[in-house]
mmCIF file of C-alpha atoms in Angstrom:
data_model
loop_
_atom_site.group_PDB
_atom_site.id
_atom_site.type_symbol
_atom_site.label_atom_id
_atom_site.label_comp_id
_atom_site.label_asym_id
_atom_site.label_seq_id
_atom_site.Cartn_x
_atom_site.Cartn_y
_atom_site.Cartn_z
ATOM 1 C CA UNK S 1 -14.343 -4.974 9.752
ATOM 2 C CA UNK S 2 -15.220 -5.268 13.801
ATOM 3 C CA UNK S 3 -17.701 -2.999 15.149
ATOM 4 C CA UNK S 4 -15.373 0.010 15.116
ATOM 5 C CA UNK S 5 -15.363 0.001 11.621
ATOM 6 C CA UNK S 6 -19.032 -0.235 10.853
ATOM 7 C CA UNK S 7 -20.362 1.948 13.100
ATOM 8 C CA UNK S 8 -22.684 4.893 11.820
ATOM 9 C CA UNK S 9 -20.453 4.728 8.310
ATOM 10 C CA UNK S 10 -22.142 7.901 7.358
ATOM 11 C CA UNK S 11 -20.256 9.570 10.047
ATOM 12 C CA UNK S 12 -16.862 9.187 7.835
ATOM 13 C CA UNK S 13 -16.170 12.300 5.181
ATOM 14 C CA UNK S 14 -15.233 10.256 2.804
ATOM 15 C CA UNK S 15 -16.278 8.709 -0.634
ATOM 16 C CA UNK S 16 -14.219 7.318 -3.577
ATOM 17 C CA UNK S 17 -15.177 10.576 -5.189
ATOM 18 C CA UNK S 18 -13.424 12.596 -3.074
ATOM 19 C CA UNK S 19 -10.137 9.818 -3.012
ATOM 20 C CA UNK S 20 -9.985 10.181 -6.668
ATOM 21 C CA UNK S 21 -10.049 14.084 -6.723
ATOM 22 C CA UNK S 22 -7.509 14.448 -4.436
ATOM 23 C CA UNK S 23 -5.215 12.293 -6.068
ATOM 24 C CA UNK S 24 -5.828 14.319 -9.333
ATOM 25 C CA UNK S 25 -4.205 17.193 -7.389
ATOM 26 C CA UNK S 26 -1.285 15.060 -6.998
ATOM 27 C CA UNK S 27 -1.149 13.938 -10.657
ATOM 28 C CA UNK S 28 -1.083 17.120 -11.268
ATOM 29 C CA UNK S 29 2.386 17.965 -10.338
ATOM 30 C CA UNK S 30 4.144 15.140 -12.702
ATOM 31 C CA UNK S 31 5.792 16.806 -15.591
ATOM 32 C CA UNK S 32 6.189 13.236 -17.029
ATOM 33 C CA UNK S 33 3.150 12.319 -20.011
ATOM 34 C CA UNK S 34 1.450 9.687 -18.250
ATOM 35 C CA UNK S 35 -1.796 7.171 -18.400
ATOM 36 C CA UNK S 36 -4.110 6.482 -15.742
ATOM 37 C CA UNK S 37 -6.455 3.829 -15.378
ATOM 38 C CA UNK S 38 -8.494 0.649 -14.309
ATOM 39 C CA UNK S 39 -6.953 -3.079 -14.973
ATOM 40 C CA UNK S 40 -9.174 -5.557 -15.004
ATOM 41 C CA UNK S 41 -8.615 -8.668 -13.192
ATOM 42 C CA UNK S 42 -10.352 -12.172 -14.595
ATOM 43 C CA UNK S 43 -12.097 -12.496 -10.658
ATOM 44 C CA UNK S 44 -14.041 -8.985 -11.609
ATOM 45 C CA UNK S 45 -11.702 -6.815 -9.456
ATOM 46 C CA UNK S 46 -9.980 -3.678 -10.759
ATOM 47 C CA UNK S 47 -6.531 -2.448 -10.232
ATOM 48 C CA UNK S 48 -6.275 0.797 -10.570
ATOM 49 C CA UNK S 49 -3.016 1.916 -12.353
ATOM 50 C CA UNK S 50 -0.754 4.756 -13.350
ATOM 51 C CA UNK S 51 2.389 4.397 -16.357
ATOM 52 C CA UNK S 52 4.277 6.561 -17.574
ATOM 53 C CA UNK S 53 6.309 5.872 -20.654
ATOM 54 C CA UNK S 54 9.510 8.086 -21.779
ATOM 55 C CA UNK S 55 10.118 8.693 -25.150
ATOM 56 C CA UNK S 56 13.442 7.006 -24.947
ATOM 57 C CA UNK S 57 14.192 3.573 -23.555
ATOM 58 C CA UNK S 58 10.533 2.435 -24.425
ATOM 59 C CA UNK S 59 12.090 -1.327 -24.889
ATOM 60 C CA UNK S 60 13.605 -1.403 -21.683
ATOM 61 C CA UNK S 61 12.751 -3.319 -18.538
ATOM 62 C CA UNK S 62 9.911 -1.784 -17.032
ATOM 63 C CA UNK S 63 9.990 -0.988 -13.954
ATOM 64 C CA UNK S 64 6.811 -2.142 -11.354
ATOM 65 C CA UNK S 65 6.657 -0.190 -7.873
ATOM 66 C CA UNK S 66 4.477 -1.709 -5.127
ATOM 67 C CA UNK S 67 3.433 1.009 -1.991
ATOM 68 C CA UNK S 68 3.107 0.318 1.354
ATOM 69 C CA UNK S 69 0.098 -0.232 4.054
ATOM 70 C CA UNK S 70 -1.913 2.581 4.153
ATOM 71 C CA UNK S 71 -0.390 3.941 1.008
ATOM 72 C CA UNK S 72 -1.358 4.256 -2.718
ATOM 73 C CA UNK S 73 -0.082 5.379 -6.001
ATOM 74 C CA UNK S 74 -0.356 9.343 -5.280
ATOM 75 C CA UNK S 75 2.580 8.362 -2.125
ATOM 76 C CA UNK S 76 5.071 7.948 -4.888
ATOM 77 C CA UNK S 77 4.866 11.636 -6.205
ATOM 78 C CA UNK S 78 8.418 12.461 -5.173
ATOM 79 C CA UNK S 79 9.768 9.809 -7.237
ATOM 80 C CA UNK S 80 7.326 9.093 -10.697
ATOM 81 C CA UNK S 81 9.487 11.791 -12.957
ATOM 82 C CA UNK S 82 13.118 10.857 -12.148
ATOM 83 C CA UNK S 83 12.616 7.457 -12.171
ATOM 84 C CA UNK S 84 10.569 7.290 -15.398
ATOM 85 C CA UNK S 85 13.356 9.461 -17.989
ATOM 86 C CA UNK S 86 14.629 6.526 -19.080
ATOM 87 C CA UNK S 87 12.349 3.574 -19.030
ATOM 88 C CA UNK S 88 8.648 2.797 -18.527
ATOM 89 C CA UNK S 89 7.166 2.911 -14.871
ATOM 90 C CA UNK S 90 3.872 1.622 -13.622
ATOM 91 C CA UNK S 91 2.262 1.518 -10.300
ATOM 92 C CA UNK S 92 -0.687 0.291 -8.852
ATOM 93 C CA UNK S 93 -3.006 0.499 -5.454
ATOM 94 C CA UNK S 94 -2.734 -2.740 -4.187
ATOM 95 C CA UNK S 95 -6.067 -4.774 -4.367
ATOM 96 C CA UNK S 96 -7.680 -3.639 -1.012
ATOM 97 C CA UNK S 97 -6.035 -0.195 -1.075
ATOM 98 C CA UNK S 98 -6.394 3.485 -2.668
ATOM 99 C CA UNK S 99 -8.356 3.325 -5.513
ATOM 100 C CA UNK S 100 -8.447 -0.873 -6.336
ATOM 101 C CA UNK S 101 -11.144 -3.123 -5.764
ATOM 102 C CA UNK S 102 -11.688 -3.577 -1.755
ATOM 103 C CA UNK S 103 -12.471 -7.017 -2.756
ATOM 104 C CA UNK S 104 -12.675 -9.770 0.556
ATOM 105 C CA UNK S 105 -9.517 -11.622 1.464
ATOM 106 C CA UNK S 106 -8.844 -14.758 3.295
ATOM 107 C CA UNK S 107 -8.737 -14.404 7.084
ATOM 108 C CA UNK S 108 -5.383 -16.616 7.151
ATOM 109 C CA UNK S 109 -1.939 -15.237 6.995
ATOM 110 C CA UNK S 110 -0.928 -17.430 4.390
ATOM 111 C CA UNK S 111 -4.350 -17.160 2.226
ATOM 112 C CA UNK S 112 -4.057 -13.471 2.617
ATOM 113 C CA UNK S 113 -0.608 -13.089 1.231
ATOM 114 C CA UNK S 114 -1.378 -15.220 -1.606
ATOM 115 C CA UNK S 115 -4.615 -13.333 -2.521
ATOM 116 C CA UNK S 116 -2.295 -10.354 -2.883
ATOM 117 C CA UNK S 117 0.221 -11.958 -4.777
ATOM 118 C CA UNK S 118 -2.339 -13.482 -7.208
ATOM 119 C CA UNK S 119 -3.446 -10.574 -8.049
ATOM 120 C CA UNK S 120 -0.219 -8.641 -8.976
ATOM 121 C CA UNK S 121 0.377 -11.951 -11.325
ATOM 122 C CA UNK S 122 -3.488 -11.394 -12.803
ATOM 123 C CA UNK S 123 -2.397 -7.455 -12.805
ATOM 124 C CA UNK S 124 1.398 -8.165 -14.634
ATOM 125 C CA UNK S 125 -0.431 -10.719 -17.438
ATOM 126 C CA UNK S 126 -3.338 -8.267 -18.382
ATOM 127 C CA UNK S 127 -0.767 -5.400 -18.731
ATOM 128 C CA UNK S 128 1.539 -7.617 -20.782
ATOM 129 C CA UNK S 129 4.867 -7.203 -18.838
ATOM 130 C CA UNK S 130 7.154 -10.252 -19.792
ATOM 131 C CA UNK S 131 9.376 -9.512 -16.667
ATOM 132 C CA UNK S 132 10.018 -6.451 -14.712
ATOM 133 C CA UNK S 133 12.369 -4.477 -11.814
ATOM 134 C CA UNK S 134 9.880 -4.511 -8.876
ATOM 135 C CA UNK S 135 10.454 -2.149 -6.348
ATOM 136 C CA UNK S 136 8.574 -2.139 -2.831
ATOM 137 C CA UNK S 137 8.241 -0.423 0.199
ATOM 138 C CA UNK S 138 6.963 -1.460 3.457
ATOM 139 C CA UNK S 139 4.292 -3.825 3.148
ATOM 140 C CA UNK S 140 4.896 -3.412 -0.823
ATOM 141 C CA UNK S 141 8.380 -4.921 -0.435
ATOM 142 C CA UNK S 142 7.433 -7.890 1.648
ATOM 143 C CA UNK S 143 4.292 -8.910 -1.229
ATOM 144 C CA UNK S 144 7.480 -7.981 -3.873
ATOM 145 C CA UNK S 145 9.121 -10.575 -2.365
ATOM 146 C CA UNK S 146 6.915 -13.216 -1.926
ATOM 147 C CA UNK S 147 5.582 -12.688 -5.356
ATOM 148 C CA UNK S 148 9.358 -13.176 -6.462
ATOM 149 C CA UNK S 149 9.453 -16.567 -4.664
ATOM 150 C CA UNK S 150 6.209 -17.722 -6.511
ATOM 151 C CA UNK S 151 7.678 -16.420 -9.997
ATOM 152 C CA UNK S 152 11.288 -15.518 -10.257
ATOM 153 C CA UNK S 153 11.333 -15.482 -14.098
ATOM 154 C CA UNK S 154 8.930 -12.321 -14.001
ATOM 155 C CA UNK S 155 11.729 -10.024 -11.880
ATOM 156 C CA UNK S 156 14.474 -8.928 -13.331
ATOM 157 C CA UNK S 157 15.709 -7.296 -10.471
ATOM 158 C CA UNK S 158 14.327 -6.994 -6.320
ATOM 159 C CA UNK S 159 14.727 -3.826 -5.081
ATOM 160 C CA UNK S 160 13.101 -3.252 -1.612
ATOM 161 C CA UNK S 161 12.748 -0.338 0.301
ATOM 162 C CA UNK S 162 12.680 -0.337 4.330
ATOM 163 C CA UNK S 163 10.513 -3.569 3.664
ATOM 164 C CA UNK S 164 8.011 -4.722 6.418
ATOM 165 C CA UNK S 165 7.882 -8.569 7.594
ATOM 166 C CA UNK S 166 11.705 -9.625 7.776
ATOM 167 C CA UNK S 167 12.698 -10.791 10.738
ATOM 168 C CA UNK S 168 11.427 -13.222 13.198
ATOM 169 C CA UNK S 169 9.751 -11.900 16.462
ATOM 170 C CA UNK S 170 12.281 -12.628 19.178
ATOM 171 C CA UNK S 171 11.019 -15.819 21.740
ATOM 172 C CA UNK S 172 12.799 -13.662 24.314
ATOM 173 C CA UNK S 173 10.571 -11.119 25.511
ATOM 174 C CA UNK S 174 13.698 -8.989 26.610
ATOM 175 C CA UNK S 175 14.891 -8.857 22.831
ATOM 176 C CA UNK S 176 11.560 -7.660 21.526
ATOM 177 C CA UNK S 177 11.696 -3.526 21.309
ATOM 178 C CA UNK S 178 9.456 -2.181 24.175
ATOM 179 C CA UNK S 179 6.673 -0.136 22.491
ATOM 180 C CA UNK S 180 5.547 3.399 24.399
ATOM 181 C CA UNK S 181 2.816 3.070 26.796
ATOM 182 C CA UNK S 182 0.677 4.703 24.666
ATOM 183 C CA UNK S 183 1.146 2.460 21.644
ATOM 184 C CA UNK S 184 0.326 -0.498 24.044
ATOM 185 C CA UNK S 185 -2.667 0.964 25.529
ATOM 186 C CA UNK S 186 -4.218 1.769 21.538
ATOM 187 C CA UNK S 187 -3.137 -1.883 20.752
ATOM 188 C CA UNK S 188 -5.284 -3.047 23.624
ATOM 189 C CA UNK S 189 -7.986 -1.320 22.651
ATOM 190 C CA UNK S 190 -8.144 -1.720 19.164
ATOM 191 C CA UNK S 191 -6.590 -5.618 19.222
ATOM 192 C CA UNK S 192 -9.441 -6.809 17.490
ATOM 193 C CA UNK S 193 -10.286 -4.218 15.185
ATOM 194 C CA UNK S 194 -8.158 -2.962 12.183
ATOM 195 C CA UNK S 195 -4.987 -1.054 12.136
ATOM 196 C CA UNK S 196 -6.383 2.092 11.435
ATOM 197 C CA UNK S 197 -9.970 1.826 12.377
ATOM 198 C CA UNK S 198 -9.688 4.598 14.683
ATOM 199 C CA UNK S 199 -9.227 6.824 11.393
ATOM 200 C CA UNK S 200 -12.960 5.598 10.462
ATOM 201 C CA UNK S 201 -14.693 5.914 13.679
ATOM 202 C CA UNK S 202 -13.599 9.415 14.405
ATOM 203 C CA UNK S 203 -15.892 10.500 11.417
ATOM 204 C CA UNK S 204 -15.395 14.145 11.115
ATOM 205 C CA UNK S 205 -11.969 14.443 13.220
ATOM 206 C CA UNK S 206 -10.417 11.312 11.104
ATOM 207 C CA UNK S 207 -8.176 13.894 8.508
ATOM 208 C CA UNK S 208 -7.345 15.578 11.802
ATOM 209 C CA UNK S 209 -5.986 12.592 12.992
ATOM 210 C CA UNK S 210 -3.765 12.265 10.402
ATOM 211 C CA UNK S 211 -2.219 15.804 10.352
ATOM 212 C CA UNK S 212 -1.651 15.760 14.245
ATOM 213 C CA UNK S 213 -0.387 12.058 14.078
ATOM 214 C CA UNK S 214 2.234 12.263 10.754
ATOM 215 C CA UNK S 215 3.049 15.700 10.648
ATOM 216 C CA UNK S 216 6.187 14.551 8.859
ATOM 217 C CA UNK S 217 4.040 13.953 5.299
ATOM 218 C CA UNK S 218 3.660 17.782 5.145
ATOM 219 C CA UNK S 219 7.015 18.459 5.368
ATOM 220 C CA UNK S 220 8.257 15.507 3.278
ATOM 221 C CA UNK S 221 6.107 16.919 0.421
ATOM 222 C CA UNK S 222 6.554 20.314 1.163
ATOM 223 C CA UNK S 223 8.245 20.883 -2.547
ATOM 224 C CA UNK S 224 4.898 19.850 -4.006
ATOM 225 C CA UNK S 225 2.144 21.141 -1.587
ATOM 226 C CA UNK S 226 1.616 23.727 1.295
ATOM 227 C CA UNK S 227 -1.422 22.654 2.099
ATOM 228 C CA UNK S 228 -3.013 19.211 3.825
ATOM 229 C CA UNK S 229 -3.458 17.899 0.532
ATOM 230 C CA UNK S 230 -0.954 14.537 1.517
ATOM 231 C CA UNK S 231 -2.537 14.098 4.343
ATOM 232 C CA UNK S 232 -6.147 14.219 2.620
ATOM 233 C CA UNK S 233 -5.120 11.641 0.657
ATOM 234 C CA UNK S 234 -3.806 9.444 3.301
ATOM 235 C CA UNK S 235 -6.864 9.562 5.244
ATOM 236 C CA UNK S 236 -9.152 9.314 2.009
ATOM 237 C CA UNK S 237 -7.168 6.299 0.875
ATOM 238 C CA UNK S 238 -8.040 4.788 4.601
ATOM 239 C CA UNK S 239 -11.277 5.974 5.125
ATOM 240 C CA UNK S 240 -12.424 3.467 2.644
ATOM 241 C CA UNK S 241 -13.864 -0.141 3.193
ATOM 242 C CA UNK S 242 -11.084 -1.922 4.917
ATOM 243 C CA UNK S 243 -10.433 -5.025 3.030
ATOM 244 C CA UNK S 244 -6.685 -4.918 2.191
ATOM 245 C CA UNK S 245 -5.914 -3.847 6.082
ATOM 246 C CA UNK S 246 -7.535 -6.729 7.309
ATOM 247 C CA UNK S 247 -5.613 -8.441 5.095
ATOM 248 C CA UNK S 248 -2.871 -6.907 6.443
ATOM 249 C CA UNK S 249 -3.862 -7.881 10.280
ATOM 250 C CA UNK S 250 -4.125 -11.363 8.799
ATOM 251 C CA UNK S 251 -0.911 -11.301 8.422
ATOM 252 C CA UNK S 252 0.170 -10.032 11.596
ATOM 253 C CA UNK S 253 1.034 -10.417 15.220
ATOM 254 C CA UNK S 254 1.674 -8.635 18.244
ATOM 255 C CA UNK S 255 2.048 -5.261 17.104
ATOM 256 C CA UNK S 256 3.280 -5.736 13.670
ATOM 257 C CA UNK S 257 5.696 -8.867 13.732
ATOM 258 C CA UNK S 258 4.595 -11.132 10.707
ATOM 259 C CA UNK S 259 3.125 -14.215 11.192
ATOM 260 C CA UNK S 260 4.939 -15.683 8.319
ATOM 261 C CA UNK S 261 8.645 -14.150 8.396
ATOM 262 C CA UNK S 262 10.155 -13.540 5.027
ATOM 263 C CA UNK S 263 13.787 -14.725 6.456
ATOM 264 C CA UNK S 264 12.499 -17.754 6.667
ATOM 265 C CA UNK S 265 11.814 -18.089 3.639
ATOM 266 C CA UNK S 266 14.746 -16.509 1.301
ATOM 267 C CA UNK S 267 18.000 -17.735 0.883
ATOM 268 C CA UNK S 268 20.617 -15.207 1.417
#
């Protein structure tokens, strides 16, 4: 995880203990009955899991929602009720985020996407899903749809939310968008560590990072929480061992472009 990342790891204010007991405050506000818990992968890895199931519309298609980078399953708060009245729901920490195994991934692009997508195929057979509506966002809807190349007769239905890796990076440098200063400077800096490695080596100051960075999570959740509990999770969920964001920097280039463009690779 680069040098940033393992220095003086006893410096971070962090644990899996205190992930999982902020996310119970989240769970908390779900009016929704629903069952949380580990699913065991046949490589030893765990993905840990949330479903709700309504009374009504228990045979329908379930649907499968996949978060973003950074994110995890307590991100999708806003959205678990309404979306679970009238079928079954499930979501998951990717493998290498929130609450999952932070099992070691391939330092390729291509190896790295795969690892993912292999193990929301090991994830879908253990829980016994025949096919599904998978919904991602962000780095969620770019492994959604590469995992509905590799095995179209598991989705039902795509549905992708402001998806990450789409386009192709421009070979014109004047059709690229030109990133602040600031952004450029961090990107420097941190080229050869992980995305959010700077959350990790501030050790004490890393949740204040993420308040003065994204104040917008407050007030996106604001219905929910008055308090920094959004962004506790956020920086809990990071604070971790960084497998799945390297993964993620596997797959990337030059401040954020993907290495292997899902345009390229869909027929529209």
């Amino acid at each position: 995880q680069g040098w940033l990342g393992s220095w003086l790891p006893a410096w971070r204010p962090t644990s899996m203990s205190h992930l999982k007991n902020v996310e119970a405050r989240i769970l908390q506000c779900l009016q929704n009955r629903f069952v949380a818990r580990y699913v065991p992968l046949p490589n030893q890895a765990k993905i840990w899991t949330i479903s709700l199931i309504p009374q009504w519309g228990k045979g329908r298609t379930p649907l499968v929602m996949v978060h973003g980078f950074g994110g995890g399953i307590g991100l999708w708060i806003l959205n678990l009720d309404s979306l679970s009245h009238r079928r079954p729901l499930h979501a998951f920490d990717l493998l290498g985020f929130g609450r999952s195994s932070r099992s070691p991934f391939p330092h390729d692009a291509q190896g790295a996407e795969e690892a993912f997508v292999s193990s929301i195929e090991a994830w879908r057979e253990e829980m016994g899903i025949p096919n599904m509506i998978l919904l991602g966002h962000s780095l969620g809807g770019f492994l959604a749809a590469s995992y509905s190349l590799q095995y179209p007769e598991r989705v039902k239905h795509l549905i992708l939310v402001d998806p990450w890796g789409f386009p192709t990076r421009p070979s014109d440098p004047a059709q690229v968008p030109t990133a602040p200063t600031w952004i450029k400077a961090v990107a420097t800096v941190l080229g050869r560590s992980n995305p959010l490695a700077v959350l990790r080596v501030a050790g004490p100051w890393g949740p204040g990072l993420v308040q003065r960075f994204r104040p917008d999570f407050k007030q996106k959740f604001a219905n929910f929480f008055d308090d920094d509990t959004i962004s506790e999770y956020i920086y809990h969920c990071n604070a971790q061992t960084p497998s799945g964001e390297a993964a993620f920097k596997a797959m990337t280039e030059s401040l954020g472009w993907a290495r292997r463009p899902m345009l390229q690779r869909i027929h529209m």
